[in-house]
PDB file of C-alpha atoms in Angstrom:
ATOM      1  CA  MET X   1      -0.027   0.053   0.028  1.00 95.00           C
ATOM      2  CA  ALA X   2       1.106   3.423  -0.762  1.00 95.00           C
ATOM      3  CA  ILE X   3      -0.034   7.056   0.496  1.00 96.00           C
ATOM      4  CA  ALA X   4       1.254   9.829  -1.727  1.00 93.00           C
ATOM      5  CA  ALA X   5       0.479  13.565  -2.134  1.00 90.00           C
ATOM      6  CA  GLY X   6       1.640  15.916  -5.012  1.00 84.00           C
ATOM      7  CA  SER X   7       5.231  15.145  -6.263  1.00 78.00           C
ATOM      8  CA  GLY X   8       5.418  12.426  -3.716  1.00 84.00           C
ATOM      9  CA  ILE X   9       4.031  10.080  -6.669  1.00 89.00           C
ATOM     10  CA  THR X  10       7.379  10.142  -8.281  1.00 82.00           C
ATOM     11  CA  PRO X  11       9.176   7.329  -6.174  1.00 84.00           C
ATOM     12  CA  ILE X  12       5.849   5.469  -6.006  1.00 90.00           C
ATOM     13  CA  MET X  13       5.501   5.241  -9.936  1.00 89.00           C
ATOM     14  CA  SER X  14       8.735   2.989  -9.846  1.00 84.00           C
ATOM     15  CA  ILE X  15       7.127   0.823  -7.068  1.00 88.00           C
ATOM     16  CA  ILE X  16       3.979   0.514  -8.994  1.00 90.00           C
ATOM     17  CA  LYS X  17       5.610  -0.724 -12.095  1.00 85.00           C
ATOM     18  CA  SER X  18       7.768  -2.996 -10.211  1.00 83.00           C
ATOM     19  CA  VAL X  19       4.816  -4.708  -8.524  1.00 85.00           C
ATOM     20  CA  ILE X  20       2.991  -5.061 -12.079  1.00 83.00           C
ATOM     21  CA  LYS X  21       6.087  -6.776 -13.410  1.00 75.00           C
ATOM     22  CA  ARG X  22       6.111  -9.362 -10.850  1.00 74.00           C
ATOM     23  CA  THR X  23       3.610 -12.310 -10.483  1.00 71.00           C
ATOM     24  CA  GLU X  24       0.067 -11.867 -10.946  1.00 81.00           C
ATOM     25  CA  LYS X  25      -0.603 -12.198  -7.252  1.00 82.00           C
ATOM     26  CA  SER X  26       1.244  -8.977  -6.454  1.00 87.00           C
ATOM     27  CA  SER X  27      -1.026  -5.958  -6.138  1.00 91.00           C
ATOM     28  CA  LEU X  28      -0.938  -2.418  -4.721  1.00 94.00           C
ATOM     29  CA  THR X  29      -3.501  -0.035  -3.263  1.00 95.00           C
ATOM     30  CA  LEU X  30      -2.522   3.856  -3.483  1.00 97.00           C
ATOM     31  CA  ILE X  31      -4.175   6.861  -1.681  1.00 97.00           C
ATOM     32  CA  TYR X  32      -3.054   9.841  -3.916  1.00 96.00           C
ATOM     33  CA  CYS X  33      -3.940  13.463  -2.879  1.00 94.00           C
ATOM     34  CA  ASN X  34      -3.843  16.607  -5.190  1.00 91.00           C
ATOM     35  CA  LYS X  35      -5.615  19.700  -5.718  1.00 89.00           C
ATOM     36  CA  SER X  36      -7.481  18.625  -8.762  1.00 92.00           C
ATOM     37  CA  PRO X  37      -7.054  16.113 -11.679  1.00 94.00           C
ATOM     38  CA  GLU X  38      -5.650  18.767 -13.833  1.00 92.00           C
ATOM     39  CA  LYS X  39      -2.888  19.490 -11.342  1.00 88.00           C
ATOM     40  CA  THR X  40      -2.079  15.674 -10.705  1.00 91.00           C
ATOM     41  CA  MET X  41       1.212  14.433 -11.732  1.00 87.00           C
ATOM     42  CA  PHE X  42       1.089  10.999 -13.907  1.00 90.00           C
ATOM     43  CA  TYR X  43      -2.789  11.323 -13.782  1.00 94.00           C
ATOM     44  CA  LYS X  44      -3.427   9.786 -17.322  1.00 93.00           C
ATOM     45  CA  GLU X  45      -0.791   7.189 -16.867  1.00 93.00           C
ATOM     46  CA  LEU X  46      -2.123   5.953 -13.660  1.00 96.00           C
ATOM     47  CA  GLN X  47      -5.747   5.890 -15.095  1.00 95.00           C
ATOM     48  CA  LEU X  48      -4.312   3.873 -17.894  1.00 94.00           C
ATOM     49  CA  LEU X  49      -2.473   1.489 -15.530  1.00 94.00           C
ATOM     50  CA  THR X  50      -5.630   0.910 -13.523  1.00 94.00           C
ATOM     51  CA  LYS X  51      -7.568   0.036 -16.758  1.00 94.00           C
ATOM     52  CA  HIS X  52      -4.932  -2.483 -17.794  1.00 93.00           C
ATOM     53  CA  PHE X  53      -4.508  -3.955 -14.472  1.00 93.00           C
ATOM     54  CA  PRO X  54      -8.066  -3.395 -12.616  1.00 92.00           C
ATOM     55  CA  ASN X  55      -7.250  -6.307 -10.006  1.00 89.00           C
ATOM     56  CA  ARG X  56      -3.821  -5.392  -9.319  1.00 91.00           C
ATOM     57  CA  LEU X  57      -3.706  -1.439  -8.912  1.00 94.00           C
ATOM     58  CA  ASN X  58      -6.304   0.074  -6.956  1.00 94.00           C
ATOM     59  CA  ILE X  59      -6.162   3.971  -6.727  1.00 97.00           C
ATOM     60  CA  HIS X  60      -8.266   5.994  -4.144  1.00 97.00           C
ATOM     61  CA  TRP X  61      -8.315   9.606  -5.396  1.00 97.00           C
ATOM     62  CA  THR X  62      -8.692  12.433  -3.133  1.00 96.00           C
ATOM     63  CA  PHE X  63      -8.753  16.221  -4.229  1.00 96.00           C
ATOM     64  CA  THR X  64      -8.555  19.436  -2.106  1.00 92.00           C
ATOM     65  CA  GLU X  65      -9.917  21.854  -4.511  1.00 89.00           C
ATOM     66  CA  THR X  66     -12.485  20.194  -6.741  1.00 92.00           C
ATOM     67  CA  ASN X  67     -15.305  17.770  -6.311  1.00 94.00           C
ATOM     68  CA  GLU X  68     -14.848  14.831  -8.674  1.00 95.00           C
ATOM     69  CA  LYS X  69     -16.950  11.596  -9.237  1.00 92.00           C
ATOM     70  CA  ASP X  70     -15.637   8.508  -7.466  1.00 92.00           C
ATOM     71  CA  ALA X  71     -13.081  10.472  -5.598  1.00 96.00           C
ATOM     72  CA  ASN X  72     -12.904  11.941  -2.015  1.00 96.00           C
ATOM     73  CA  PHE X  73     -12.670  15.592  -1.214  1.00 96.00           C
ATOM     74  CA  GLY X  74     -10.141  16.795   1.318  1.00 94.00           C
ATOM     75  CA  ARG X  75      -6.640  16.071   2.598  1.00 92.00           C
ATOM     76  CA  VAL X  76      -5.476  12.727   3.604  1.00 95.00           C
ATOM     77  CA  ASP X  77      -6.551  12.218   7.289  1.00 95.00           C
ATOM     78  CA  GLU X  78      -7.133   9.393   9.690  1.00 96.00           C
ATOM     79  CA  ASN X  79     -10.622   8.841   8.683  1.00 96.00           C
ATOM     80  CA  TYR X  80      -9.800   8.404   4.958  1.00 96.00           C
ATOM     81  CA  ILE X  81      -6.842   6.080   5.640  1.00 96.00           C
ATOM     82  CA  ASN X  82      -9.237   4.007   7.948  1.00 95.00           C
ATOM     83  CA  PHE X  83     -11.900   3.850   5.130  1.00 95.00           C
ATOM     84  CA  VAL X  84      -9.371   2.588   2.488  1.00 95.00           C
ATOM     85  CA  LEU X  85      -7.902   0.105   4.914  1.00 94.00           C
ATOM     86  CA  ASN X  86     -11.194  -1.381   5.848  1.00 93.00           C
ATOM     87  CA  LYS X  87     -12.225  -1.455   2.217  1.00 90.00           C
ATOM     88  CA  ASN X  88      -8.899  -3.060   1.026  1.00 84.00           C
ATOM     89  CA  LYS X  89      -9.443  -7.007   1.053  1.00 74.00           C
ATOM     90  CA  ALA X  90      -5.629  -7.770   0.645  1.00 72.00           C
ATOM     91  CA  LYS X  91      -3.315  -7.272   3.841  1.00 84.00           C
ATOM     92  CA  PRO X  92      -0.381  -5.163   2.566  1.00 90.00           C
ATOM     93  CA  ASN X  93       3.061  -6.314   3.742  1.00 90.00           C
ATOM     94  CA  LYS X  94       4.604  -2.768   3.191  1.00 92.00           C
ATOM     95  CA  TYR X  95       3.507   0.840   3.504  1.00 95.00           C
ATOM     96  CA  PHE X  96       5.167   3.477   1.276  1.00 94.00           C
ATOM     97  CA  LEU X  97       4.486   6.940   2.432  1.00 94.00           C
ATOM     98  CA  CYS X  98       5.720   9.843   0.136  1.00 90.00           C
ATOM     99  CA  GLY X  99       4.845  13.613   0.369  1.00 85.00           C
ATOM    100  CA  PRO X 100       4.742  16.390   2.758  1.00 80.00           C
ATOM    101  CA  GLU X 101       5.959  15.912   6.355  1.00 82.00           C
ATOM    102  CA  LYS X 102       2.707  16.633   8.091  1.00 86.00           C
ATOM    103  CA  MET X 103       1.045  14.008   5.987  1.00 90.00           C
ATOM    104  CA  ILE X 104       3.761  11.389   6.594  1.00 92.00           C
ATOM    105  CA  ASP X 105       3.715  11.985  10.332  1.00 91.00           C
ATOM    106  CA  LEU X 106       0.089  11.508  10.575  1.00 94.00           C
ATOM    107  CA  SER X 107      -0.225   8.600   8.337  1.00 96.00           C
ATOM    108  CA  LYS X 108       2.747   6.747   9.873  1.00 95.00           C
ATOM    109  CA  LYS X 109       1.283   7.440  13.570  1.00 95.00           C
ATOM    110  CA  PHE X 110      -2.305   6.135  12.426  1.00 97.00           C
ATOM    111  CA  LEU X 111      -0.785   2.935  10.810  1.00 96.00           C
ATOM    112  CA  ILE X 112       1.120   2.232  13.940  1.00 96.00           C
ATOM    113  CA  LYS X 113      -2.008   2.770  16.093  1.00 96.00           C
ATOM    114  CA  ARG X 114      -3.863   0.283  13.837  1.00 94.00           C
ATOM    115  CA  GLY X 115      -1.308  -2.270  14.791  1.00 94.00           C
ATOM    116  CA  ILE X 116       1.036  -2.205  11.620  1.00 94.00           C
ATOM    117  CA  SER X 117       4.623  -2.719  12.564  1.00 94.00           C
ATOM    118  CA  GLU X 118       7.064   0.121  12.218  1.00 92.00           C
ATOM    119  CA  ASN X 119       9.310  -2.058  10.144  1.00 92.00           C
ATOM    120  CA  GLN X 120       6.599  -2.214   7.520  1.00 94.00           C
ATOM    121  CA  ILE X 121       6.395   1.447   6.885  1.00 95.00           C
ATOM    122  CA  LEU X 122       8.961   3.348   4.489  1.00 91.00           C
ATOM    123  CA  PHE X 123       8.605   6.993   3.970  1.00 86.00           C
ATOM    124  CA  GLU X 124      10.234   9.913   2.060  1.00 74.00           C
ATOM    125  CA  LEU X 125      10.898  13.145   3.729  1.00 62.00           C
ATOM    126  CA  PHE X 126      11.971  15.354   0.899  1.00 55.00           C
ATOM    127  CA  LYS X 127      15.231  16.177   2.541  1.00 52.00           C
ATOM    128  CA  GLU X 128      18.723  15.180   1.884  1.00 48.00           C
ATOM    129  CA  SER X 129      20.702  14.393   4.972  1.00 48.00           C
ATOM    130  CA  SER X 130      23.699  16.637   5.590  1.00 48.00           C
ATOM    131  CA  ASN X 131      25.212  13.813   7.770  1.00 52.00           C
ATOM    132  CA  LYS X 132      26.715  11.722   5.077  1.00 57.00           C
ATOM    133  CA  LYS X 133      29.355   9.239   6.250  1.00 62.00           C
ATOM    134  CA  GLU X 134      32.719   8.833   4.691  1.00 66.00           C
ATOM    135  CA  ILE X 135      33.475   5.182   4.193  1.00 69.00           C
ATOM    136  CA  SER X 136      37.141   4.606   4.586  1.00 64.00           C
ATOM    137  CA  ASP X 137      37.054   0.821   3.916  1.00 64.00           C
ATOM    138  CA  ALA X 138      35.264   1.133   0.518  1.00 71.00           C
ATOM    139  CA  ILE X 139      36.691  -1.366  -2.061  1.00 68.00           C
ATOM    140  CA  ASN X 140      38.343   0.155  -5.089  1.00 73.00           C
ATOM    141  CA  THR X 141      38.622  -3.006  -7.220  1.00 81.00           C
ATOM    142  CA  GLY X 142      36.605  -6.059  -7.360  1.00 92.00           C
ATOM    143  CA  PHE X 143      33.156  -7.326  -8.928  1.00 96.00           C
ATOM    144  CA  LEU X 144      29.665  -6.291  -8.657  1.00 97.00           C
ATOM    145  CA  ASN X 145      27.003  -8.733  -9.610  1.00 98.00           C
ATOM    146  CA  ILE X 146      23.484  -7.407 -10.144  1.00 98.00           C
ATOM    147  CA  LYS X 147      20.333  -9.290 -10.504  1.00 97.00           C
ATOM    148  CA  TYR X 148      17.312  -7.313 -11.813  1.00 96.00           C
ATOM    149  CA  ASP X 149      14.132  -8.497 -13.845  1.00 93.00           C
ATOM    150  CA  ASP X 150      15.780 -11.971 -13.711  1.00 94.00           C
ATOM    151  CA  VAL X 151      18.828 -10.871 -15.711  1.00 97.00           C
ATOM    152  CA  PHE X 152      22.367 -11.118 -14.339  1.00 97.00           C
ATOM    153  CA  TYR X 153      24.989  -8.270 -14.823  1.00 98.00           C
ATOM    154  CA  LYS X 154      28.649  -8.481 -13.784  1.00 97.00           C
ATOM    155  CA  LEU X 155      30.507  -5.239 -13.355  1.00 97.00           C
ATOM    156  CA  HIS X 156      33.653  -3.552 -11.914  1.00 95.00           C
ATOM    157  CA  LEU X 157      33.612  -1.851  -8.382  1.00 94.00           C
ATOM    158  CA  SER X 158      34.878   1.529  -7.666  1.00 88.00           C
ATOM    159  CA  ALA X 159      35.324   3.113  -4.396  1.00 80.00           C
ATOM    160  CA  GLU X 160      34.375   6.463  -5.596  1.00 81.00           C
ATOM    161  CA  LYS X 161      30.879   5.267  -6.957  1.00 92.00           C
ATOM    162  CA  THR X 162      27.718   3.891  -5.237  1.00 95.00           C
ATOM    163  CA  ILE X 163      26.225   0.798  -6.384  1.00 96.00           C
ATOM    164  CA  LEU X 164      23.395   2.734  -8.139  1.00 95.00           C
ATOM    165  CA  ASP X 165      26.221   4.906 -10.035  1.00 95.00           C
ATOM    166  CA  ILE X 166      28.001   1.832 -11.265  1.00 96.00           C
ATOM    167  CA  ALA X 167      24.607   0.136 -12.538  1.00 96.00           C
ATOM    168  CA  LEU X 168      23.498   3.537 -14.300  1.00 94.00           C
ATOM    169  CA  GLN X 169      26.816   3.897 -15.728  1.00 94.00           C
ATOM    170  CA  ALA X 170      26.534   0.467 -17.429  1.00 95.00           C
ATOM    171  CA  LYS X 171      23.097   1.637 -18.562  1.00 94.00           C
ATOM    172  CA  ILE X 172      21.098  -0.874 -16.447  1.00 95.00           C
ATOM    173  CA  ASN X 173      17.572   0.462 -16.082  1.00 90.00           C
ATOM    174  CA  VAL X 174      17.427  -0.263 -12.349  1.00 91.00           C
ATOM    175  CA  PRO X 175      14.806   1.631 -10.157  1.00 85.00           C
ATOM    176  CA  TYR X 176      15.747   5.038  -8.440  1.00 80.00           C
ATOM    177  CA  SER X 177      14.436   8.343  -7.651  1.00 67.00           C
ATOM    178  CA  CYS X 178      15.919  11.009  -5.201  1.00 66.00           C
ATOM    179  CA  GLN X 179      19.447   9.633  -5.124  1.00 74.00           C
ATOM    180  CA  GLY X 180      19.723  11.094  -1.739  1.00 72.00           C
ATOM    181  CA  GLY X 181      19.087   8.340   0.568  1.00 74.00           C
ATOM    182  CA  VAL X 182      15.679   9.746   1.521  1.00 66.00           C
ATOM    183  CA  CYS X 183      13.221   7.544  -0.595  1.00 62.00           C
ATOM    184  CA  CYS X 184      12.581   3.859  -0.999  1.00 69.00           C
ATOM    185  CA  SER X 185      12.857   3.558  -4.805  1.00 73.00           C
ATOM    186  CA  CYS X 186      16.352   2.110  -5.041  1.00 87.00           C
ATOM    187  CA  ILE X 187      16.046  -0.639  -2.528  1.00 91.00           C
ATOM    188  CA  ALA X 188      17.884  -3.891  -3.216  1.00 95.00           C
ATOM    189  CA  LYS X 189      19.207  -6.912  -1.240  1.00 97.00           C
ATOM    190  CA  ILE X 190      22.654  -8.089  -0.581  1.00 98.00           C
ATOM    191  CA  THR X 191      22.916 -11.786  -1.243  1.00 98.00           C
ATOM    192  CA  GLU X 192      26.581 -12.001  -1.197  1.00 97.00           C
ATOM    193  CA  GLY X 193      29.391  -9.748   0.390  1.00 96.00           C
ATOM    194  CA  GLU X 194      29.018  -6.630   2.522  1.00 96.00           C
ATOM    195  CA  ALA X 195      28.292  -3.012   1.827  1.00 95.00           C
ATOM    196  CA  LYS X 196      27.859   0.247   3.951  1.00 94.00           C
ATOM    197  CA  MET X 197      25.580   3.250   3.373  1.00 93.00           C
ATOM    198  CA  LYS X 198      26.667   6.925   3.420  1.00 90.00           C
ATOM    199  CA  SER X 199      23.117   8.039   4.499  1.00 84.00           C
ATOM    200  CA  ASN X 200      19.927   6.307   5.340  1.00 82.00           C
ATOM    201  CA  GLN X 201      16.653   7.722   6.436  1.00 72.00           C
ATOM    202  CA  VAL X 202      14.459   4.920   5.205  1.00 72.00           C
ATOM    203  CA  LEU X 203      15.540   1.451   6.353  1.00 82.00           C
ATOM    204  CA  THR X 204      15.190   0.087   9.787  1.00 80.00           C
ATOM    205  CA  ASP X 205      17.893  -1.740  11.686  1.00 86.00           C
ATOM    206  CA  ASP X 206      16.103  -5.193  11.214  1.00 86.00           C
ATOM    207  CA  GLU X 207      15.820  -4.560   7.296  1.00 88.00           C
ATOM    208  CA  ILE X 208      19.503  -3.726   7.063  1.00 93.00           C
ATOM    209  CA  LYS X 209      20.330  -7.016   9.080  1.00 94.00           C
ATOM    210  CA  GLU X 210      18.196  -8.746   6.515  1.00 95.00           C
ATOM    211  CA  GLY X 211      20.611  -7.325   3.746  1.00 96.00           C
ATOM    212  CA  LEU X 212      18.510  -4.504   2.352  1.00 95.00           C
ATOM    213  CA  ILE X 213      20.396  -1.433   1.159  1.00 96.00           C
ATOM    214  CA  LEU X 214      19.859   1.937  -0.590  1.00 92.00           C
ATOM    215  CA  THR X 215      21.906   1.528  -3.622  1.00 95.00           C
ATOM    216  CA  CYS X 216      22.125   5.064  -4.215  1.00 91.00           C
ATOM    217  CA  GLN X 217      24.089   5.340  -0.954  1.00 92.00           C
ATOM    218  CA  ALA X 218      25.673   1.963  -0.734  1.00 94.00           C
ATOM    219  CA  VAL X 219      29.480   1.262  -1.459  1.00 95.00           C
ATOM    220  CA  SER X 220      30.995  -2.169  -1.418  1.00 95.00           C
ATOM    221  CA  ILE X 221      33.263  -3.148   1.544  1.00 93.00           C
ATOM    222  CA  SER X 222      34.087  -6.553   0.032  1.00 94.00           C
ATOM    223  CA  GLU X 223      35.842  -7.508  -3.179  1.00 94.00           C
ATOM    224  CA  LYS X 224      32.916  -9.384  -4.367  1.00 96.00           C
ATOM    225  CA  ILE X 225      29.217  -8.393  -3.852  1.00 97.00           C
ATOM    226  CA  THR X 226      25.829  -9.644  -5.335  1.00 98.00           C
ATOM    227  CA  ILE X 227      22.739  -7.343  -5.319  1.00 98.00           C
ATOM    228  CA  ASP X 228      19.355  -8.583  -6.009  1.00 97.00           C
ATOM    229  CA  TYR X 229      16.662  -5.932  -7.052  1.00 95.00           C
ATOM    230  CA  ASP X 230      14.193  -8.605  -7.617  1.00 92.00           C
ATOM    231  CA  ASP X 231      14.061 -10.060  -3.922  1.00 88.00           C
ATOM    232  CA  VAL X 232      12.674  -7.022  -2.107  1.00 83.00           C
TER     233      VAL X 232
END
């Protein structure tokens, strides 16, 4: 499930496309708040996606300036989130929050109050951390193996470049958005080797222990590392 407002939809779009590419059992429910349909980013594209995947993408629109058919009027609040949660038959395993800080705080607190684990909630703050760590033990030579969309790639490591930088330089179309460590778009899982992140405002300690990383912030500290974008 995802809750977005305004330009907060940007990282959610890559998540939606990733979900649709997976098995037919995967689905996503989205609450998306804007002033009006005319001022909504990706409005036509999202409508087209719901038309093509009606059983896998469920969008609950809410607008603050115009009354629209089959849409809520007003901002995202506890009552509307509660309504969507009760209406949604599937039980989400992750909750993505992207938008203004007040909306994120309200949504996160309410989800936790509903009994949802904090480990299941990912969010974007729209602020890049100024406390980036220098990683002195980054590996300058070695190999990076990437699995994405069931295709394997073998690349060379560089201490000056993050895993995402290396992938993009090789023209691999992996998911990403902010490149600042404040969204969840570039998450992948380490299946071999180790990496450290310069900044992280999204992943919990438990998720990091499971091997999850933000590839836009991660550099390898082992001579061989394998990253899986499909297993997240």
